[in-house]
Coordinates of C-alpha atoms in Angstrom, one line a residue:
M1 CA 36.1 -244.6 83.0
T2 CA 38.1 -247.1 85.0
L3 CA 41.9 -246.5 85.1
D4 CA 44.3 -249.2 84.8
Y5 CA 46.6 -247.8 87.5
L6 CA 46.0 -245.3 90.1
I7 CA 49.1 -244.1 92.0
I8 CA 48.8 -242.4 95.4
G9 CA 51.6 -240.0 96.1
A10 CA 53.9 -237.8 93.9
G11 CA 57.0 -238.2 95.7
P12 CA 60.1 -239.8 94.0
A13 CA 58.6 -243.3 93.8
G14 CA 55.2 -242.1 92.5
L15 CA 57.0 -239.9 89.9
Q16 CA 59.4 -242.7 88.8
L17 CA 56.5 -245.1 88.1
A18 CA 54.6 -242.4 86.4
A19 CA 57.5 -241.5 84.2
L20 CA 57.9 -245.3 83.1
L21 CA 54.2 -245.6 82.5
E22 CA 54.2 -242.4 80.4
A23 CA 57.2 -243.6 78.4
D24 CA 55.7 -246.9 77.4
G25 CA 52.2 -245.5 76.7
K26 CA 50.3 -248.7 77.2
R27 CA 48.2 -248.1 80.1
D28 CA 45.8 -245.3 81.5
Y29 CA 47.2 -244.0 84.9
L30 CA 46.9 -241.0 87.2
V31 CA 48.9 -239.9 90.3
L32 CA 47.0 -238.2 93.1
E33 CA 48.9 -235.9 95.3
G34 CA 47.6 -234.0 98.3
A35 CA 50.0 -231.1 98.2
D36 CA 50.3 -228.4 95.5
G37 CA 53.4 -229.9 94.1
P38 CA 55.6 -233.0 94.1
G39 CA 58.0 -234.1 96.7
A40 CA 56.0 -232.6 99.7
F41 CA 57.9 -234.6 102.2
F42 CA 61.1 -233.0 101.2
A43 CA 59.5 -229.5 101.8
T44 CA 59.5 -230.3 105.5
Y45 CA 62.0 -233.2 106.1
P46 CA 64.7 -233.4 107.1
R47 CA 64.0 -230.7 109.6
H48 CA 67.5 -229.4 109.5
R49 CA 67.4 -229.5 105.6
Q50 CA 70.6 -231.4 104.9
L51 CA 70.0 -234.6 102.9
I52 CA 72.2 -237.7 103.9
S53 CA 72.0 -239.1 100.3
I54 CA 75.2 -238.5 98.6
N55 CA 75.6 -236.5 95.4
K56 CA 78.8 -236.8 93.4
P57 CA 78.9 -235.0 90.0
H58 CA 82.8 -235.5 89.8
T59 CA 83.4 -239.2 89.3
G60 CA 86.1 -239.5 86.7
T61 CA 83.9 -241.3 84.2
D62 CA 81.3 -240.3 81.7
D63 CA 79.6 -243.7 81.9
P64 CA 76.0 -242.8 83.1
E65 CA 75.3 -246.2 84.6
L66 CA 78.6 -246.2 86.7
N67 CA 77.8 -242.6 87.8
L68 CA 74.6 -243.6 89.3
R69 CA 76.6 -245.7 91.8
L70 CA 77.6 -242.4 93.3
D71 CA 74.4 -240.4 92.7
W72 CA 71.8 -241.3 95.3
N73 CA 69.1 -238.8 94.3
S74 CA 68.6 -239.0 90.7
L75 CA 65.4 -240.8 89.3
L76 CA 65.8 -242.9 86.2
T77 CA 65.9 -241.0 83.0
D78 CA 67.3 -241.0 79.5
D79 CA 67.6 -237.2 79.8
P80 CA 71.1 -236.1 81.1
A81 CA 69.4 -232.6 82.1
L82 CA 67.2 -234.5 84.6
L83 CA 70.0 -235.9 86.7
F84 CA 70.3 -234.5 90.2
T85 CA 74.0 -234.0 89.8
Q86 CA 73.1 -231.1 87.3
Y87 CA 71.4 -229.2 90.2
T88 CA 74.1 -228.9 92.8
E89 CA 77.7 -230.0 93.5
R90 CA 77.1 -230.3 97.3
Y91 CA 77.8 -233.9 98.5
F92 CA 75.1 -233.7 101.0
P93 CA 72.6 -231.4 99.3
D94 CA 70.0 -229.1 100.8
A95 CA 66.5 -230.6 100.7
E96 CA 65.1 -227.6 98.8
V97 CA 67.1 -228.8 95.8
M98 CA 65.3 -232.1 95.9
V99 CA 62.0 -230.3 95.9
R100 CA 63.1 -228.3 92.9
Y101 CA 64.5 -231.3 91.2
L102 CA 61.3 -233.3 91.6
A103 CA 59.0 -230.5 90.2
D104 CA 61.3 -230.4 87.1
Y105 CA 61.2 -234.2 86.7
A106 CA 57.4 -234.3 86.9
A107 CA 57.0 -231.6 84.4
K108 CA 59.6 -232.7 81.9
T109 CA 58.6 -236.4 81.9
G110 CA 55.0 -235.5 81.3
A111 CA 53.8 -237.4 84.4
K112 CA 50.0 -237.1 84.8
V113 CA 49.6 -235.8 88.4
S114 CA 46.5 -234.3 90.0
Y115 CA 47.9 -232.0 92.8
G116 CA 45.9 -230.6 95.7
T117 CA 44.1 -233.9 95.7
R118 CA 44.3 -235.6 99.1
V119 CA 43.0 -239.1 99.2
T120 CA 40.5 -239.6 102.0
R121 CA 39.2 -243.2 101.3
V122 CA 40.1 -246.3 99.4
S123 CA 37.7 -249.2 99.0
K124 CA 37.2 -252.1 96.7
Q125 CA 34.3 -254.0 95.3
D126 CA 34.7 -257.2 93.3
D127 CA 38.0 -256.5 91.4
V128 CA 37.7 -252.8 91.2
F129 CA 39.1 -250.1 93.6
T130 CA 37.4 -246.8 94.3
V131 CA 39.7 -244.0 95.5
E132 CA 38.0 -240.8 96.9
A133 CA 39.5 -237.4 97.6
G134 CA 36.8 -235.4 99.1
D135 CA 33.8 -235.3 96.6
Q136 CA 36.1 -236.5 93.7
R137 CA 36.2 -240.3 92.9
W138 CA 38.1 -242.6 90.7
T139 CA 37.9 -246.2 89.9
A140 CA 41.1 -248.4 89.0
R141 CA 42.0 -252.0 88.4
A142 CA 45.2 -251.5 90.5
V143 CA 46.3 -249.1 93.1
I144 CA 50.0 -248.5 93.8
V145 CA 50.6 -246.6 97.1
A146 CA 53.6 -244.4 97.2
T147 CA 52.9 -242.3 100.2
G148 CA 56.0 -243.1 102.2
V149 CA 56.1 -243.3 106.0
S150 CA 54.1 -240.2 106.8
K151 CA 52.9 -240.8 110.3
T152 CA 55.2 -240.1 113.2
Y153 CA 55.7 -243.0 115.6
E154 CA 54.5 -242.6 119.2
P155 CA 55.8 -245.2 121.6
D156 CA 53.7 -246.3 124.5
I157 CA 55.3 -244.2 127.1
P158 CA 53.2 -242.6 129.9
G159 CA 53.5 -238.8 129.4
F160 CA 54.8 -239.1 125.8
E161 CA 52.2 -236.5 124.8
L162 CA 54.4 -233.9 126.7
T163 CA 57.2 -234.3 124.2
E164 CA 57.9 -232.0 121.3
G165 CA 57.8 -234.2 118.1
Y166 CA 60.5 -234.0 115.4
D167 CA 57.7 -232.7 113.1
V168 CA 56.9 -229.7 115.1
M169 CA 59.8 -228.8 117.3
S170 CA 61.8 -225.6 116.7
V171 CA 64.9 -226.0 114.8
D172 CA 66.3 -222.5 116.0
P173 CA 69.2 -223.4 118.5
R174 CA 68.6 -220.1 120.2
D175 CA 65.2 -221.4 121.5
Y176 CA 67.1 -223.9 123.5
L177 CA 69.6 -221.5 125.1
D178 CA 71.0 -222.7 128.4
Q179 CA 68.6 -225.7 128.6
K180 CA 68.9 -229.3 129.4
V181 CA 67.4 -231.4 126.6
L182 CA 66.6 -235.0 126.3
I183 CA 66.2 -236.5 122.7
I184 CA 64.3 -239.8 122.5
G185 CA 65.5 -241.8 119.6
K186 CA 68.9 -242.9 118.2
G187 CA 68.4 -242.5 114.4
N188 CA 69.7 -239.8 112.1
S189 CA 66.8 -237.5 112.9
A190 CA 67.8 -237.6 116.7
F191 CA 71.5 -237.0 116.0
E192 CA 70.9 -234.3 113.4
T193 CA 68.9 -232.6 116.0
A194 CA 71.6 -233.0 118.7
E195 CA 74.2 -231.6 116.3
N196 CA 72.0 -228.5 115.7
L197 CA 71.6 -227.8 119.5
M198 CA 75.2 -228.5 120.8
E199 CA 76.2 -224.9 120.8
T200 CA 73.3 -223.4 122.8
T201 CA 72.2 -226.1 125.2
T202 CA 74.0 -226.8 128.6
L203 CA 73.5 -230.6 127.9
I204 CA 71.9 -233.1 125.7
H205 CA 71.1 -236.7 126.4
V206 CA 70.2 -239.0 123.5
A207 CA 68.2 -241.9 124.7
G208 CA 66.8 -245.2 123.4
P209 CA 66.6 -248.9 124.1
S210 CA 68.7 -250.0 121.1
P211 CA 72.5 -249.5 120.7
V212 CA 73.7 -246.9 118.2
R213 CA 74.5 -248.7 114.9
M214 CA 76.8 -247.0 112.4
A215 CA 76.1 -247.1 108.8
W216 CA 79.7 -247.4 107.8
R217 CA 79.8 -250.7 109.7
T218 CA 76.4 -252.2 108.8
H219 CA 76.3 -251.0 105.3
Y220 CA 72.6 -250.0 105.9
V221 CA 72.4 -246.3 104.9
G222 CA 69.5 -245.7 107.3
H223 CA 71.7 -246.3 110.5
L224 CA 73.6 -243.4 111.9
R225 CA 75.6 -241.7 109.2
A226 CA 79.1 -240.1 109.9
V227 CA 77.9 -236.7 108.8
N228 CA 75.5 -236.7 111.8
N229 CA 77.8 -238.3 114.5
N230 CA 79.8 -235.3 115.9
F231 CA 77.7 -235.7 119.0
L232 CA 79.6 -239.0 119.7
D233 CA 82.7 -237.0 120.2
T234 CA 81.1 -234.8 122.7
Y235 CA 79.9 -237.9 124.7
Q236 CA 83.1 -239.8 124.5
L237 CA 85.3 -236.8 125.4
K238 CA 83.1 -235.9 128.4
S239 CA 81.8 -232.6 127.0
A240 CA 78.5 -232.6 128.9
N241 CA 76.5 -234.8 126.6
A242 CA 75.6 -238.3 126.9
I243 CA 74.1 -241.4 125.2
L244 CA 71.6 -243.3 127.4
D245 CA 71.1 -247.0 126.7
G246 CA 67.7 -248.1 128.1
T247 CA 64.0 -247.3 128.3
V248 CA 62.0 -244.2 129.2
K249 CA 59.5 -245.3 131.7
S250 CA 57.5 -242.2 132.0
I251 CA 57.5 -238.5 131.5
E252 CA 56.0 -236.1 134.1
R253 CA 55.8 -232.3 134.4
D254 CA 58.3 -231.0 137.0
G255 CA 57.6 -227.2 137.7
T256 CA 58.8 -225.6 134.5
G257 CA 60.6 -228.6 133.2
Y258 CA 60.2 -232.5 133.1
K259 CA 61.0 -235.4 135.2
V260 CA 61.8 -238.5 133.3
T261 CA 62.1 -241.9 134.8
F262 CA 64.7 -243.9 132.9
S263 CA 65.7 -247.6 133.1
F264 CA 69.2 -248.2 132.2
S265 CA 70.3 -251.4 130.4
R266 CA 74.1 -251.1 130.7
A267 CA 74.6 -249.0 134.0
N268 CA 74.7 -249.9 137.6
E269 CA 71.5 -247.9 138.2
V270 CA 68.5 -249.9 137.5
V271 CA 66.1 -246.9 137.4
K272 CA 67.0 -243.2 137.8
E273 CA 64.9 -239.9 137.7
L274 CA 66.4 -237.4 135.4
H275 CA 65.5 -233.7 134.9
Y276 CA 65.2 -231.7 131.7
D277 CA 63.9 -228.3 130.4
R278 CA 62.7 -229.9 127.1
V279 CA 62.0 -233.4 125.8
L280 CA 62.1 -233.9 122.0
A281 CA 60.7 -237.0 120.3
C282 CA 62.8 -238.3 117.3
T283 CA 61.2 -241.6 117.2
G284 CA 60.8 -242.1 113.4
F285 CA 57.9 -242.6 111.0
R286 CA 55.5 -245.3 109.9
F287 CA 53.0 -246.1 107.2
D288 CA 49.6 -244.4 107.6
A289 CA 46.8 -246.8 106.7
S290 CA 43.9 -244.6 107.8
I291 CA 42.7 -244.0 104.2
F292 CA 41.8 -247.7 103.7
D293 CA 38.3 -248.9 104.7
A294 CA 37.7 -252.5 105.9
S295 CA 37.3 -253.9 102.5
V296 CA 40.8 -253.0 101.5
R297 CA 42.8 -252.5 104.7
P298 CA 46.3 -253.9 104.1
R299 CA 47.9 -256.2 106.7
L300 CA 50.9 -254.6 108.4
A301 CA 54.2 -255.9 109.4
I302 CA 57.3 -255.0 111.4
S303 CA 55.6 -253.8 114.4
D304 CA 52.8 -252.3 112.1
R305 CA 55.4 -250.0 110.6
F306 CA 54.9 -251.1 106.9
P307 CA 52.3 -252.9 104.8
A308 CA 53.1 -256.6 104.5
Q309 CA 54.1 -257.4 100.9
T310 CA 54.6 -260.3 98.5
E311 CA 57.7 -260.7 96.3
E312 CA 55.8 -258.5 93.7
W313 CA 55.3 -255.7 96.2
E314 CA 51.6 -256.6 96.4
S315 CA 49.7 -256.6 99.5
V316 CA 49.6 -260.1 101.0
N317 CA 45.9 -259.8 101.7
I318 CA 44.5 -257.3 99.1
P319 CA 45.1 -258.5 95.5
G320 CA 45.8 -255.5 93.2
L321 CA 47.1 -253.2 95.9
F322 CA 50.8 -252.5 95.4
F323 CA 53.4 -250.4 97.2
A324 CA 56.4 -248.4 96.0
G325 CA 59.0 -246.3 97.4
T326 CA 60.0 -246.0 101.0
I327 CA 57.3 -248.3 102.3
S328 CA 58.5 -251.2 99.9
Q329 CA 61.4 -251.6 102.3
E330 CA 59.3 -254.2 104.1
R331 CA 60.9 -256.7 101.7
D332 CA 64.4 -255.9 102.7
F333 CA 64.2 -254.0 106.0
K334 CA 67.6 -252.9 107.2
K335 CA 69.3 -255.4 104.8
S336 CA 69.5 -253.5 101.4
T337 CA 68.3 -249.9 100.2
S338 CA 64.7 -250.1 99.3
G339 CA 64.0 -247.4 101.7
F340 CA 65.9 -244.8 99.9
V341 CA 65.8 -243.1 96.4
H342 CA 69.0 -244.8 95.2
G343 CA 67.5 -248.2 96.0
F344 CA 63.8 -247.8 95.2
R345 CA 64.2 -246.2 91.9
Y346 CA 65.3 -249.8 90.6
A347 CA 62.6 -251.5 92.7
V348 CA 60.0 -249.2 90.9
R349 CA 61.4 -250.2 87.5
A350 CA 61.2 -253.9 88.6
L351 CA 57.6 -253.2 89.7
H352 CA 56.8 -251.6 86.5
R353 CA 58.1 -254.9 84.7
I354 CA 56.0 -257.0 87.0
L355 CA 52.9 -255.0 86.3
S356 CA 53.5 -255.2 82.6
R357 CA 53.9 -259.0 82.9
R358 CA 50.8 -259.3 85.1
Y359 CA 48.4 -257.1 83.1
D360 CA 49.9 -257.0 79.6
A361 CA 51.3 -260.5 79.4
A362 CA 54.7 -258.9 78.6
D363 CA 57.9 -260.9 79.0
W364 CA 60.6 -259.6 81.3
P365 CA 63.1 -257.7 79.0
S366 CA 66.0 -259.9 78.1
T367 CA 68.8 -260.3 75.5
S368 CA 69.6 -263.6 73.8
L369 CA 73.0 -265.2 73.5
V370 CA 74.4 -268.5 72.9
A371 CA 74.5 -270.9 75.8
E372 CA 78.2 -271.1 75.9
P373 CA 80.5 -270.4 78.8
A374 CA 82.7 -267.8 77.1
A375 CA 79.7 -265.7 75.9
M376 CA 77.9 -266.0 79.1
T377 CA 80.8 -265.0 81.3
A378 CA 81.5 -262.0 79.1
A379 CA 77.9 -260.9 79.7
V380 CA 78.1 -261.4 83.5
I381 CA 81.6 -259.8 83.8
A382 CA 80.3 -256.7 81.8
R383 CA 77.2 -256.3 84.0
V384 CA 78.8 -256.6 87.5
N385 CA 81.5 -254.1 86.5
R386 CA 79.0 -251.5 85.5
S387 CA 75.5 -252.1 86.9
S388 CA 74.2 -249.5 89.4
A389 CA 71.1 -251.5 90.3
L390 CA 72.9 -254.6 91.5
W391 CA 75.4 -252.3 93.3
Q392 CA 72.8 -250.3 95.2
Q393 CA 70.3 -253.1 95.7
F394 CA 72.8 -255.6 96.9
G395 CA 71.5 -259.1 97.5
F396 CA 68.0 -258.0 96.7
L397 CA 68.0 -257.5 93.0
A398 CA 69.6 -259.9 90.6
D399 CA 70.6 -260.4 86.9
V400 CA 69.4 -263.8 85.8
L401 CA 70.8 -266.0 82.9
T402 CA 68.3 -268.6 81.9
V403 CA 69.3 -271.6 79.7
A404 CA 67.0 -273.7 77.5
G405 CA 68.6 -275.9 74.9
G406 CA 71.3 -273.9 73.1
E407 CA 70.0 -270.5 74.0
A408 CA 70.6 -268.3 77.0
R409 CA 68.7 -265.2 77.9
Y410 CA 70.0 -262.4 80.1
H411 CA 67.4 -260.7 82.3
E412 CA 68.4 -257.6 84.3
E413 CA 67.3 -256.4 87.7
V414 CA 64.9 -259.0 88.9
P415 CA 64.0 -259.3 92.7
V416 CA 65.6 -262.5 93.9
A417 CA 62.5 -263.6 95.7
Y418 CA 60.6 -263.1 92.4
V419 CA 63.0 -265.4 90.6
D420 CA 62.7 -268.0 93.4
S421 CA 58.9 -268.0 93.6
I422 CA 57.5 -267.0 90.1
G423 CA 60.4 -267.3 87.7
L424 CA 60.9 -266.0 84.1
R425 CA 59.5 -268.9 82.0
T426 CA 57.8 -268.1 78.7
A427 CA 56.3 -270.4 76.3
E428 CA 59.3 -269.9 73.9
H429 CA 61.8 -270.2 76.6
D430 CA 60.9 -272.9 79.2
Y431 CA 64.3 -273.1 80.8
D432 CA 65.5 -275.6 83.4
Q433 CA 68.8 -274.0 84.2
A434 CA 69.3 -270.6 85.7
F435 CA 72.2 -268.5 87.1
V436 CA 71.3 -265.7 89.5
I437 CA 73.9 -263.0 89.7
T438 CA 74.0 -260.6 92.6
L439 CA 76.5 -258.2 94.4
E440 CA 76.6 -259.1 98.1
Y441 CA 78.6 -258.4 101.1
G442 CA 80.1 -261.4 102.9
P443 CA 78.6 -263.2 105.9
D444 CA 78.7 -261.4 109.2
H445 CA 80.0 -258.3 107.4
D446 CA 78.4 -256.0 109.9
Q447 CA 80.5 -257.5 112.7
V448 CA 83.8 -256.5 111.0
D449 CA 85.3 -253.3 112.2
P450 CA 86.9 -251.9 109.0
F451 CA 89.2 -249.7 110.9
D452 CA 90.6 -252.4 113.2
I453 CA 93.9 -253.3 111.6
T454 CA 94.3 -256.4 113.9
V455 CA 91.2 -258.0 112.2
A456 CA 92.4 -260.3 109.4
R457 CA 90.6 -259.9 106.2
V458 CA 90.6 -262.0 103.0
A459 CA 93.2 -260.6 100.5
Q460 CA 91.6 -259.1 97.5
D461 CA 91.9 -260.9 94.2
V462 CA 92.6 -264.3 95.8
V463 CA 90.9 -267.1 94.0
G464 CA 89.2 -269.7 96.3
Q465 CA 88.7 -267.5 99.3
A466 CA 86.1 -265.2 97.8
H467 CA 83.2 -266.9 99.8
D468 CA 84.8 -265.5 103.1
A469 CA 85.2 -262.0 101.7
A470 CA 83.5 -259.3 103.8
Y471 CA 83.3 -256.6 101.1
L472 CA 80.9 -256.2 98.2
H473 CA 81.6 -258.8 95.4
P474 CA 79.7 -260.8 92.8
V475 CA 78.0 -264.1 93.6
V476 CA 76.7 -266.4 90.9
R477 CA 74.2 -269.0 92.1
Y478 CA 73.4 -272.0 89.8
H479 CA 69.8 -273.4 89.9
R480 CA 68.6 -276.5 88.0
A481 CA 65.0 -277.6 88.0
G482 CA 64.3 -274.9 90.5
R483 CA 66.8 -276.2 93.0
L484 CA 70.0 -274.4 94.1
I485 CA 72.9 -276.6 93.0
S486 CA 76.0 -274.6 93.4
T487 CA 77.4 -271.1 94.3
H488 CA 80.5 -269.2 92.9
H489 CA 81.9 -266.1 94.5
L490 CA 84.2 -263.7 92.5
A491 CA 87.2 -262.4 94.5
E492 CA 86.7 -259.1 95.9
N493 CA 88.6 -256.1 94.4
L494 CA 89.5 -252.7 95.7
E495 CA 88.6 -250.9 92.5
N496 CA 85.4 -253.0 92.0
Q497 CA 86.7 -254.2 88.8
W498 CA 86.1 -257.9 88.4
D499 CA 87.8 -258.6 85.1
R500 CA 91.2 -260.0 85.8
P501 CA 91.6 -262.9 83.5
E502 CA 93.2 -265.4 86.0
V503 CA 91.3 -264.2 89.1
H504 CA 87.9 -263.4 87.9
V505 CA 87.1 -264.3 84.4
R506 CA 88.5 -267.9 84.0
P507 CA 87.3 -269.2 87.3
L508 CA 83.7 -268.0 86.5
Q509 CA 84.0 -269.4 83.0
E510 CA 85.0 -272.8 84.4
F511 CA 82.2 -272.7 86.8
L512 CA 79.7 -272.0 84.2
R513 CA 81.2 -274.8 82.0
R514 CA 80.8 -277.4 84.8
C515 CA 77.2 -276.4 85.5
L516 CA 76.1 -276.5 81.8
R517 CA 77.8 -280.0 81.6
G518 CA 75.6 -281.1 84.5
A519 CA 78.2 -281.2 87.1
E520 CA 77.5 -279.9 90.6
G521 CA 79.5 -276.6 89.7

């Protein structure tokens, strides 16, 4: 029997897609997982066991959609008992809680998973994929890879094999007693490691060619999080530790320790020899494409870190091969949140709708309303004040209002690139006007220091200045005959409530009225 869908990986993304497929019951599918249970990545990582995805059970509201804005770990479900917030009150939870949560989610949603089934080969002949796990074999019309970034990145540094990788290094601080330690890498794994070792080492240097980028400034949650940045204090307050900007040229044995040749990028020394007792590599992860044979090997992108993907999360060179979860961030790398559970849970739901549209000729779900400015404005305001998907996947997922004749249809959570390239037309609704609604930060928002009181910012709730706002706010773009005609920004608001009649509602209603009348907006 040839399955409709074969999903590789029972992490959060694979389970999310399986739960959606199980709920609609239209297609045969199976999830293949190499480990003995779901969420195997979280059984090991992060090595120091504290997640940096926030968990906030106490929000002041009982609206489940709004609560997901502050719940970065739950998968999408209609069962309140399957929310991650029911498992712990810790703001930054222990990774073991995630392992337990995913096991419960898999069991209670009825996801069809074959555990202990490590995929060894994927091939394709004609339009059918063959997936092998040892002597077991399955065929499928479409394969969805949800394996995450499971392969550690090894930079081209002579002597790099002498380092201890993040995946194998000891996490017991006493094993580093009175030692000088170099950590290669400037991401969260590097800084969580430094934080763990500060009490027992004599000094720690954290090194890499790129500057440290703070998540609170860039709004990219994969950049250094404040919960991991105590090390910055020890550097700036001259407490034995340092951050080195530059490139490791080589690593050599030096007696019982190591000699590291380092080229500085911002210091007077061009090249310097530094000596350490240990060298740790926290250089990140990448997609492992080793299971694919030549007939189905996906093209890679972003320094071969991720598979290259279309606006449908399909391989650019292998039709029918799709990607979900952390590896789907190739589409919005360091711009939005597809690399994290609170982002890709919505991307997976969008992928499920794309697959249904592709293989079942299903329309994108929508609600119908009269094509009249007041009704359309009310629909937009209600969604931007409540939606978690637009909030988390800022600038990447959009709600779309399409207009044909006197009917408007409201479509939720559509990838912006999908709207632009494929669209949402049906035989019954061949629209020529569309309003694409997103939540977005302003231009150059990552250049604004939010704690510098000398930096002028646009006042909140000021009509006519919203296009210059740095903070997250709704943006409505009007397209006619496939061409962008005009853009309207709703004024930013501290409470994220864009519903003031004079400031938000009436300006938007007037914008929609002008567009519907054929003006330029």
